[in-house]
mmCIF file of C-alpha atoms in Angstrom:
data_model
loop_
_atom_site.group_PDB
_atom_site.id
_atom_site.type_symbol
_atom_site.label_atom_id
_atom_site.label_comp_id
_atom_site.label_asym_id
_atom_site.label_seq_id
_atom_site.Cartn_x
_atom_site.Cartn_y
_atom_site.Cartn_z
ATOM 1 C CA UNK A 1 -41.631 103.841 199.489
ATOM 2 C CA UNK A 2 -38.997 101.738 197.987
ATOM 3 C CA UNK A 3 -36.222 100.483 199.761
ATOM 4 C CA UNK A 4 -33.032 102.039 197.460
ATOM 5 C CA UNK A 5 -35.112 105.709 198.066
ATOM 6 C CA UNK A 6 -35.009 105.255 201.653
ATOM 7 C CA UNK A 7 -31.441 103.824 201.906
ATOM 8 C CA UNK A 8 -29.968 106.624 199.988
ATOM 9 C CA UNK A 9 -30.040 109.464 202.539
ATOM 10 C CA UNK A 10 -28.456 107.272 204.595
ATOM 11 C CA UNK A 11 -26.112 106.207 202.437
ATOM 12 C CA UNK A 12 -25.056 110.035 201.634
ATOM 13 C CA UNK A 13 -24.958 110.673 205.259
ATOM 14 C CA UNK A 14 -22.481 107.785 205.794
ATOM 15 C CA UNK A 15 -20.095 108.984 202.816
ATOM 16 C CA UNK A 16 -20.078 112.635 204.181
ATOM 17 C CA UNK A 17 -19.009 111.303 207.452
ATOM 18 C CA UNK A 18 -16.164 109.015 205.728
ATOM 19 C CA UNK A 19 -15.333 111.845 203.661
ATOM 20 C CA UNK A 20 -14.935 114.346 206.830
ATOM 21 C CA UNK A 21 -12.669 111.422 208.998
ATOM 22 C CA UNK A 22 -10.570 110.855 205.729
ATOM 23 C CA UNK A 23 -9.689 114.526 205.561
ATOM 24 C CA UNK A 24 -8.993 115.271 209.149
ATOM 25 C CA UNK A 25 -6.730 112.109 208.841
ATOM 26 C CA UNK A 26 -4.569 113.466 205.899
ATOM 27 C CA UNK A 27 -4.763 117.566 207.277
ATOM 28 C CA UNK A 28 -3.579 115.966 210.455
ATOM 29 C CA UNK A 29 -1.176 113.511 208.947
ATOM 30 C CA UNK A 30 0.020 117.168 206.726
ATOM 31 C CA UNK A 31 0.580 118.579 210.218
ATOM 32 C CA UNK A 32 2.462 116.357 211.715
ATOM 33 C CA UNK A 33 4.185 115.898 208.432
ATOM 34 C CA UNK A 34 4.979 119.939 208.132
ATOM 35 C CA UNK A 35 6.234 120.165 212.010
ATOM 36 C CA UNK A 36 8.176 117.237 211.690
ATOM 37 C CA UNK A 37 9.851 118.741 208.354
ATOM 38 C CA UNK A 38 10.332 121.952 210.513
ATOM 39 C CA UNK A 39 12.162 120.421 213.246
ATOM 40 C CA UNK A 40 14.283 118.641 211.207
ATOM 41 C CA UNK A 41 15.247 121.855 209.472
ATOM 42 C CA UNK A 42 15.605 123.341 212.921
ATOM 43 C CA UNK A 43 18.086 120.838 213.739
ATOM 44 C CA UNK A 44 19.510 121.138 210.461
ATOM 45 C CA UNK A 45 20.312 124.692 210.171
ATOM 46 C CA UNK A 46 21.703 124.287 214.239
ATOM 47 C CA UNK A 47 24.441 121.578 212.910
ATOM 48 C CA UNK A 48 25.169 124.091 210.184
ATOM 49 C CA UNK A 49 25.942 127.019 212.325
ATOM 50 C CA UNK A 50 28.072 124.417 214.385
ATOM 51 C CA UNK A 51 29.634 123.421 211.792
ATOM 52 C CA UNK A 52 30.509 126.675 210.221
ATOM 53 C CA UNK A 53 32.278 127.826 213.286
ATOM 54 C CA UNK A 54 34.155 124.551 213.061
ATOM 55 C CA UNK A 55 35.426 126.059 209.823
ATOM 56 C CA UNK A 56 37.456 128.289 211.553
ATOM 57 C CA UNK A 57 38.779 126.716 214.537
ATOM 58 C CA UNK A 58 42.449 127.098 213.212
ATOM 59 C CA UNK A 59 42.369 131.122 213.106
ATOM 60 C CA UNK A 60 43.378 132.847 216.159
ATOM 61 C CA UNK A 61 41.239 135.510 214.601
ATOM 62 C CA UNK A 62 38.745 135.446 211.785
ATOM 63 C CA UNK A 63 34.995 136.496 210.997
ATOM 64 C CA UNK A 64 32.279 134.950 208.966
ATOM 65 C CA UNK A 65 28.975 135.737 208.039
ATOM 66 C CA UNK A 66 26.275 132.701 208.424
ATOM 67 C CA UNK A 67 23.451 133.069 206.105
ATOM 68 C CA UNK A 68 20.365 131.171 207.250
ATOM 69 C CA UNK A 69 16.841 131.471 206.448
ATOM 70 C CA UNK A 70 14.760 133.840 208.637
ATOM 71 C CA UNK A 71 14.825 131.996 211.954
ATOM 72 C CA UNK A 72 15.817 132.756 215.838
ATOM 73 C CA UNK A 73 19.113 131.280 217.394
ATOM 74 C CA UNK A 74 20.087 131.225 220.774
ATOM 75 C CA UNK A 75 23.583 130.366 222.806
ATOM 76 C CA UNK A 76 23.380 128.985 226.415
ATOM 77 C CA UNK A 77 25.690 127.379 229.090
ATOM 78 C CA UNK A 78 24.430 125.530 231.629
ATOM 79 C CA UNK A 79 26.651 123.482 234.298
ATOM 80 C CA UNK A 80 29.292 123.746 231.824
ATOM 81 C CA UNK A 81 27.531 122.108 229.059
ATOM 82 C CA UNK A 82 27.285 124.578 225.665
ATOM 83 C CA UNK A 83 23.894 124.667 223.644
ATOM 84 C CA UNK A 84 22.719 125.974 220.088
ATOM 85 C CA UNK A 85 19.074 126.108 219.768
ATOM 86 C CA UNK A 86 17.094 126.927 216.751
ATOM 87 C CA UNK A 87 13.946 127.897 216.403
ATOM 88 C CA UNK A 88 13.139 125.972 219.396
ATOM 89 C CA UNK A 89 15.103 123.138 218.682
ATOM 90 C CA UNK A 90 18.699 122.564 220.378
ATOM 91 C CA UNK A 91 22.016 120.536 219.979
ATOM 92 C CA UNK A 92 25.076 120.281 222.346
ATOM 93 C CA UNK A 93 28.463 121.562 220.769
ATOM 94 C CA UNK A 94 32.006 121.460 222.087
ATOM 95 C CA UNK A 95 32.643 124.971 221.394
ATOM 96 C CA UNK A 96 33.147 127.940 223.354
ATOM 97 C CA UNK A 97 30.052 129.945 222.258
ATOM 98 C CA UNK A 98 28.458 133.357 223.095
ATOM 99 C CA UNK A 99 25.628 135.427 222.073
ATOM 100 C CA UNK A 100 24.462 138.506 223.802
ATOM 101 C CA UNK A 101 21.036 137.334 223.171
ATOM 102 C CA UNK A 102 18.778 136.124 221.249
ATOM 103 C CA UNK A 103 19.246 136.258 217.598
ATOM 104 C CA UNK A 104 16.627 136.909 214.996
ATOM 105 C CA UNK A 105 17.074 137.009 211.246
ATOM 106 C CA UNK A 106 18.327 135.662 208.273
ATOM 107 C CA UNK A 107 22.639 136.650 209.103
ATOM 108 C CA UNK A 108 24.860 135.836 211.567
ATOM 109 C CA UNK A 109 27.749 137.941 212.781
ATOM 110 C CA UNK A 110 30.493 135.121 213.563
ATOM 111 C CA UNK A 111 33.515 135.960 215.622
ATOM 112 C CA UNK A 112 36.525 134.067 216.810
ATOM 113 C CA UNK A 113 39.462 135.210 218.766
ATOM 114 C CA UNK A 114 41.689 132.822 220.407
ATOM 115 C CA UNK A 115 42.041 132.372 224.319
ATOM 116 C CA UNK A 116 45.518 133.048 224.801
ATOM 117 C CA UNK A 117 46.524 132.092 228.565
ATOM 118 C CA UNK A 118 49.736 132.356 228.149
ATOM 119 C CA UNK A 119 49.543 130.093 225.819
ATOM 120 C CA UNK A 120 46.751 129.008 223.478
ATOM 121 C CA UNK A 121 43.985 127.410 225.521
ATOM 122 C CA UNK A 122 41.014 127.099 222.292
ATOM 123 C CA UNK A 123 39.356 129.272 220.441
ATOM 124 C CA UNK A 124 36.407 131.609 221.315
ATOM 125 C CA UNK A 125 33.072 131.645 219.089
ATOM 126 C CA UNK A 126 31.130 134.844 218.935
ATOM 127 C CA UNK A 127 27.570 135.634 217.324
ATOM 128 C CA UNK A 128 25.898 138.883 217.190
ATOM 129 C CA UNK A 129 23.793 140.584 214.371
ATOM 130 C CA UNK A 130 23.365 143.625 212.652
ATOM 131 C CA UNK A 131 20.691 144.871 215.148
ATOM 132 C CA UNK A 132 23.386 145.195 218.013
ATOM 133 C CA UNK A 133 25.833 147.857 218.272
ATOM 134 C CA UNK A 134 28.708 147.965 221.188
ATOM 135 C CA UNK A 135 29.487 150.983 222.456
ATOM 136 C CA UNK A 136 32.552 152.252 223.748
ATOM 137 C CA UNK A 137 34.283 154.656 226.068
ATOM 138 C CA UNK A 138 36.664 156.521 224.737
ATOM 139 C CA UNK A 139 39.729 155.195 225.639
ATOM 140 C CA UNK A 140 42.426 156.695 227.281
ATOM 141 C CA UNK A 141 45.474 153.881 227.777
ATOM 142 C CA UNK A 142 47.185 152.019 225.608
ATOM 143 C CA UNK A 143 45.530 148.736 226.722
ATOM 144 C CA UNK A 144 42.554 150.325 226.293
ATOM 145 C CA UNK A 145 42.969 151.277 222.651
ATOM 146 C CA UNK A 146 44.082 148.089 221.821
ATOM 147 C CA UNK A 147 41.119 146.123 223.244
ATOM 148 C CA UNK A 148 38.965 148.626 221.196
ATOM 149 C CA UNK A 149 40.916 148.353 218.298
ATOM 150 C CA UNK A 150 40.925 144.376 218.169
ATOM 151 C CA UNK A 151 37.334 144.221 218.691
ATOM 152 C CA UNK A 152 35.632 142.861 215.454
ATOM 153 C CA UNK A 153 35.624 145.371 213.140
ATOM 154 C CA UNK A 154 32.293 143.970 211.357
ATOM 155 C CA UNK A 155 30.672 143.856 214.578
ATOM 156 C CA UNK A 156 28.957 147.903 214.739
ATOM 157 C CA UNK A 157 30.849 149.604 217.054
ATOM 158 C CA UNK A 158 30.482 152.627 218.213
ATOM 159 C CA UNK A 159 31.501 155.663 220.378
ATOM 160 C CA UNK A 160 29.396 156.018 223.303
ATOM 161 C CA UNK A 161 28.760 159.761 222.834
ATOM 162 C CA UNK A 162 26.530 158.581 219.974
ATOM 163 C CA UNK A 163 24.532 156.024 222.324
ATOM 164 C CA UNK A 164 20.718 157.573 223.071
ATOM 165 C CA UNK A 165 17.577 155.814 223.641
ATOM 166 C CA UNK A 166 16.090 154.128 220.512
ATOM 167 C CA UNK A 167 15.021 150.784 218.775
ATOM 168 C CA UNK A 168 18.581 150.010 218.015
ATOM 169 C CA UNK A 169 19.715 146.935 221.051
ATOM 170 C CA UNK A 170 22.726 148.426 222.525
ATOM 171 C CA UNK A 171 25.841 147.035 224.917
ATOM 172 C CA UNK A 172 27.765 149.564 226.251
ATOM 173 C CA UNK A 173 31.765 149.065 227.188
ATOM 174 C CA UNK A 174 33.605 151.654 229.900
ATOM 175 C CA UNK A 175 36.925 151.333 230.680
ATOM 176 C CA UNK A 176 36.154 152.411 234.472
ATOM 177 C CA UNK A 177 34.752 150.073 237.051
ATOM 178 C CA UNK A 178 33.790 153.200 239.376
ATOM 179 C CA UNK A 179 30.976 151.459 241.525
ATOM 180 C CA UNK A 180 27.965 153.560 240.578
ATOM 181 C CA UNK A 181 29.349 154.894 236.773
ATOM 182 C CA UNK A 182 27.094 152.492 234.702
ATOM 183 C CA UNK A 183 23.598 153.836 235.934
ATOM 184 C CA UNK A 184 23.569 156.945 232.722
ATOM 185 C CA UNK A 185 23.405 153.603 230.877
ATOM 186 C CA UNK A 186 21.450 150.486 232.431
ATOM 187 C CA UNK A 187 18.526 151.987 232.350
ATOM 188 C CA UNK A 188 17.610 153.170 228.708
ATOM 189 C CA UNK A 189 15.084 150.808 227.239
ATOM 190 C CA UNK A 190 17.220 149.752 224.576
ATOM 191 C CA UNK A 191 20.337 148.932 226.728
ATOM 192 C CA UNK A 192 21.163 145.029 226.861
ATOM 193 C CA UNK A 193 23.800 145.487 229.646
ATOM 194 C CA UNK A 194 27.116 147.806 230.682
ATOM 195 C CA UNK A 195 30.533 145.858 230.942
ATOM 196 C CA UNK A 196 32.997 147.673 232.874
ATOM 197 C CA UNK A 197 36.355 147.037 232.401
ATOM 198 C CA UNK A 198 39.751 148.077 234.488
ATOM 199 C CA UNK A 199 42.773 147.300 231.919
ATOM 200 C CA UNK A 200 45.585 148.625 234.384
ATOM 201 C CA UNK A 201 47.899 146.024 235.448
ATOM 202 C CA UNK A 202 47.813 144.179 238.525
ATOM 203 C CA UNK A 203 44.410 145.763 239.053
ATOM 204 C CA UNK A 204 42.614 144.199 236.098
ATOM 205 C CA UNK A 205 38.633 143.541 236.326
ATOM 206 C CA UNK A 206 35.359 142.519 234.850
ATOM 207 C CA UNK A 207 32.556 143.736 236.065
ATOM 208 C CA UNK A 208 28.813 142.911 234.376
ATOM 209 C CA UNK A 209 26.004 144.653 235.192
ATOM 210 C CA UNK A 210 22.686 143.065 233.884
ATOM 211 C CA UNK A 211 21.141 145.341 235.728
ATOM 212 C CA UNK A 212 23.108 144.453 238.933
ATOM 213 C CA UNK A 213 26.701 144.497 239.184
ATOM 214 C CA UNK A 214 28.928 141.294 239.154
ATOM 215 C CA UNK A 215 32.839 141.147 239.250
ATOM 216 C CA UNK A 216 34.891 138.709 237.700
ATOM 217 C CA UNK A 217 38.842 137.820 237.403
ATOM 218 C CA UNK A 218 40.409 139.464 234.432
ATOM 219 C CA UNK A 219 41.502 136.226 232.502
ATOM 220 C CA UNK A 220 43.110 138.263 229.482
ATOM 221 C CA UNK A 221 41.127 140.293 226.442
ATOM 222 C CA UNK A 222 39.702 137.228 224.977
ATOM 223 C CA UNK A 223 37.411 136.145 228.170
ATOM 224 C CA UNK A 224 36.628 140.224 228.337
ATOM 225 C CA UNK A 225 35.419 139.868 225.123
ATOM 226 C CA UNK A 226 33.124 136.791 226.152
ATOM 227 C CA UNK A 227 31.786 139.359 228.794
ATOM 228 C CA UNK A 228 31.193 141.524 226.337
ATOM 229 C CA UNK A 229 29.184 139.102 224.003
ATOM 230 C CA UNK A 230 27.654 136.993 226.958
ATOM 231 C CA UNK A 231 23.966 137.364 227.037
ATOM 232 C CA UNK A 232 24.109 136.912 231.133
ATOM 233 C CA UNK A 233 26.729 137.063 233.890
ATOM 234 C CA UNK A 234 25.308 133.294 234.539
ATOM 235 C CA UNK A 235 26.437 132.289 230.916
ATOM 236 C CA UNK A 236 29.644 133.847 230.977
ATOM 237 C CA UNK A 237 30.504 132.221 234.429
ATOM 238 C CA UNK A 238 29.713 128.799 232.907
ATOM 239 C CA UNK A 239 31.691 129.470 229.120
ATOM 240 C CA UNK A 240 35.010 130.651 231.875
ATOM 241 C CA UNK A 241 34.724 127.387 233.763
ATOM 242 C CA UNK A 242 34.991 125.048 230.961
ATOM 243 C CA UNK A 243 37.205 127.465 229.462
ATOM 244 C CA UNK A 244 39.617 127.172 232.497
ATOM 245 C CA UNK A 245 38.918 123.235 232.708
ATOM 246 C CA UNK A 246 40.838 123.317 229.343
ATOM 247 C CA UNK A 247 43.414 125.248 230.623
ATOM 248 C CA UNK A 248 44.063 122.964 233.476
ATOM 249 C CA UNK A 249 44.467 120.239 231.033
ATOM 250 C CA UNK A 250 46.846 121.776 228.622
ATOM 251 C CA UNK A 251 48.650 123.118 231.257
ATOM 252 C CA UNK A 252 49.540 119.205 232.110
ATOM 253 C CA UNK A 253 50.516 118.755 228.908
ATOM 254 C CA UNK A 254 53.044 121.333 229.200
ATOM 255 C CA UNK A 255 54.235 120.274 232.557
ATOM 256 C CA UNK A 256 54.719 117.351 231.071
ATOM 257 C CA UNK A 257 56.854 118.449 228.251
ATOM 258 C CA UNK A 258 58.854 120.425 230.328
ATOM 259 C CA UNK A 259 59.965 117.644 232.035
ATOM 260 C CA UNK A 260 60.789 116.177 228.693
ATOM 261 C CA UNK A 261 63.074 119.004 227.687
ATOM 262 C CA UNK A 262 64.809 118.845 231.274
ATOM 263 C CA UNK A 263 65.566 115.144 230.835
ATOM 264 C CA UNK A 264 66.726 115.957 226.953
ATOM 265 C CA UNK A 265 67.644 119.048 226.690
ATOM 266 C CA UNK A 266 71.100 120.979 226.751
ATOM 267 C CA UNK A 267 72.649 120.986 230.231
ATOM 268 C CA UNK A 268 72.827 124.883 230.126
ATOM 269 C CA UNK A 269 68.523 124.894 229.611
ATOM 270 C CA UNK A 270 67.020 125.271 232.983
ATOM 271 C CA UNK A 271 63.344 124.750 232.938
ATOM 272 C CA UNK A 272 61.088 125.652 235.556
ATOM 273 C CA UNK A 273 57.766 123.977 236.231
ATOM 274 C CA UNK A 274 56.941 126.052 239.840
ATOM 275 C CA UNK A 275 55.232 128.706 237.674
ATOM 276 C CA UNK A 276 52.786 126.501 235.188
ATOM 277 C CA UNK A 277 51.862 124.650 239.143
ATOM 278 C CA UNK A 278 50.909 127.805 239.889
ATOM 279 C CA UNK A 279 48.376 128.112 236.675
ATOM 280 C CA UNK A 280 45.987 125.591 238.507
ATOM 281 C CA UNK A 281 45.849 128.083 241.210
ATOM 282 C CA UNK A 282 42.765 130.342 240.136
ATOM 283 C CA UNK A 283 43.778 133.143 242.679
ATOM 284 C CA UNK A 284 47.939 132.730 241.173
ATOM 285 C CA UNK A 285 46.725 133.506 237.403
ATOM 286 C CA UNK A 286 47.988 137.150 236.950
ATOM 287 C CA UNK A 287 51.306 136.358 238.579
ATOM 288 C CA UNK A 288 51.306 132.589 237.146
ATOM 289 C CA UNK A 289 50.854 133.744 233.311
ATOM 290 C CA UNK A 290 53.514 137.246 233.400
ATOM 291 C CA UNK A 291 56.202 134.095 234.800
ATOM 292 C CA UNK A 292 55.438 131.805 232.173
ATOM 293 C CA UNK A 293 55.498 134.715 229.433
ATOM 294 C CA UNK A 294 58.587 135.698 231.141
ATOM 295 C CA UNK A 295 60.545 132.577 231.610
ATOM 296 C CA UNK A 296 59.621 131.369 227.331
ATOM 297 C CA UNK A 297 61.251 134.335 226.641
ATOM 298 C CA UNK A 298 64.868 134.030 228.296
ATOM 299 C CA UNK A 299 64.867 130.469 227.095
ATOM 300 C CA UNK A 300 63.964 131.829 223.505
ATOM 301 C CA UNK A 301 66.946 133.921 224.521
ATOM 302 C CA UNK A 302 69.205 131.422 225.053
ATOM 303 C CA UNK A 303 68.143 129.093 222.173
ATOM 304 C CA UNK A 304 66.638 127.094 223.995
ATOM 305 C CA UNK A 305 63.808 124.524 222.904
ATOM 306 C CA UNK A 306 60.764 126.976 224.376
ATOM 307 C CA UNK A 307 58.091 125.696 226.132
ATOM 308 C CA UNK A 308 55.068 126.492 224.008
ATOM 309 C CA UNK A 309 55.353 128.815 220.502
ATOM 310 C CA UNK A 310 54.575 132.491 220.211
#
């Protein structure tokens, strides 16, 4: 037989094997082309929603809707360090964020409402999405009406006689912290978590029940509002202790001012500093802030330079 027949099996053999490595290289190379490309748009659209809530950092009050492509977003708060993760793929952010869980789709809900402590401590950053309604007790107060009232409007919210068990993800608001009053609710399937509320003053409360009950300090609407959108009692703990970390620190900056306006100001001024002392003093805060509100007042009373604006 002559050599070039022979050879040419062999030869076909060989290219089919070259041909086969050459493709897995580039379908592999593809791959790791595509996931690359993917996490980089993770990242991407993560920066984005950061970004986007940076937009609004001025408001006291304002919502947004973030348009994204179909993807899954989630908030956490760990050792007082703040997350956004996309699709798997996460980047810290300074803000104050809180989701009440994970978030699929192509829209976000965004929220903020500023911290107010007496004075204005930073802003809060909300997410939710269509597929979430809040319900809510009727109220019966005045407080009461007014947190319902100043919760997003564009956020579904709803009366909890209309609550029942269905597909629709539900957190449920009562204006009662009775110990055992949240068990008609906890357990329906669709039921994310009950947030009990006491509003009265000098008795205020937060109490989150995910399925067990936890209590927390009242630390005015906007932080009951973070309870409210907080996807666990752990999360919420952790956005309130960086949240009162920055009110420790602009709470020295007042202190400090006031002892600029005492050293500037008109003789007939008298500026106290006892009661922002006392706003370091976690167990002091209800007292500590009604002083403060108090004590801006008179000297907006007496024309006096005022410690922080209204």
């Amino acid at each position: 037989m002559k050599r070039g027949i022979t050879t040419f099996p062999f030869l076909l053999i060989f290219v089919l094997i070259a041909g086969a490595f050459i493709l897995m290289f580039f379908f592999g190379f593809g791959s790791d082309i595509l996931s690359f490309s993917n996490k980089l748009n993770a990242l991407s659209l993560a920066k984005s929603i950061d970004q986007q809530l940076a937009a609004f950092t001025f408001s006291s009050n304002a919502y947004n809707t973030i348009q994204l492509r179909e993807t899954e977003v989630s908030i956490s708060c760990t050792n007082k360090k703040t997350t956004i993760t996309v699709d798997g793929r996460t980047i810290p952010t300074e803000k104050l964020i809180l989701a009440p869980e994970k978030l699929k789709g192509e829209t976000l809900k965004a929220w903020t409402y500023a911290w107010y402590y007496p004075f204005k401590i930073e802003n809060l950053y909300f997410l939710s999405n269509p597929n979430i309604v809040y319900y809510f007790q009727n109220p019966i107060t005045q407080e009461e009406k007014k947190f319902k009232d100043n919760f997003e409007i564009n956020f579904v919210k709803l009366d909890i006689s209309s609550l029942s068990p269905s597909s629709t993800k539900a957190v449920v608001i009562l204006f009662n912290t009775a110990q055992n009053n949240h068990l008609n609710y906890i357990n329906m399937p669709n039921v994310l978590k009950v947030v009990k509320l006491n509003l009265n003053l000098g008795t205020e409360q937060i109490v989150f029940c995910n399925p067990n009950c936890q209590p927390f300090p009242y630390l005015g609407d906007a932080m009951a509002y973070a309870a409210i959108l907080a996807d666990s009692p752990e999360t919420f703990a952790c956005i309130k202790e960086q949240a009162v970390d920055k009110l420790n620190t602009i709470t020295k900056i007042y202190e400090q001012k006031v002892e600029n306006l005492k050293r500037y100001a008109d003789n007939s001024c008298i500026y106290e500093t006892e009661f922002l002392q006392k706003l370091k003093q976690p167990d002091l805060y209800p007292e500590a802030v009604k002083k403060v509100e108090e004590h801006n007042e008179n000297l907006i009373i007496e024309s006096c330079p005022s410690i922080y604006a209204k």
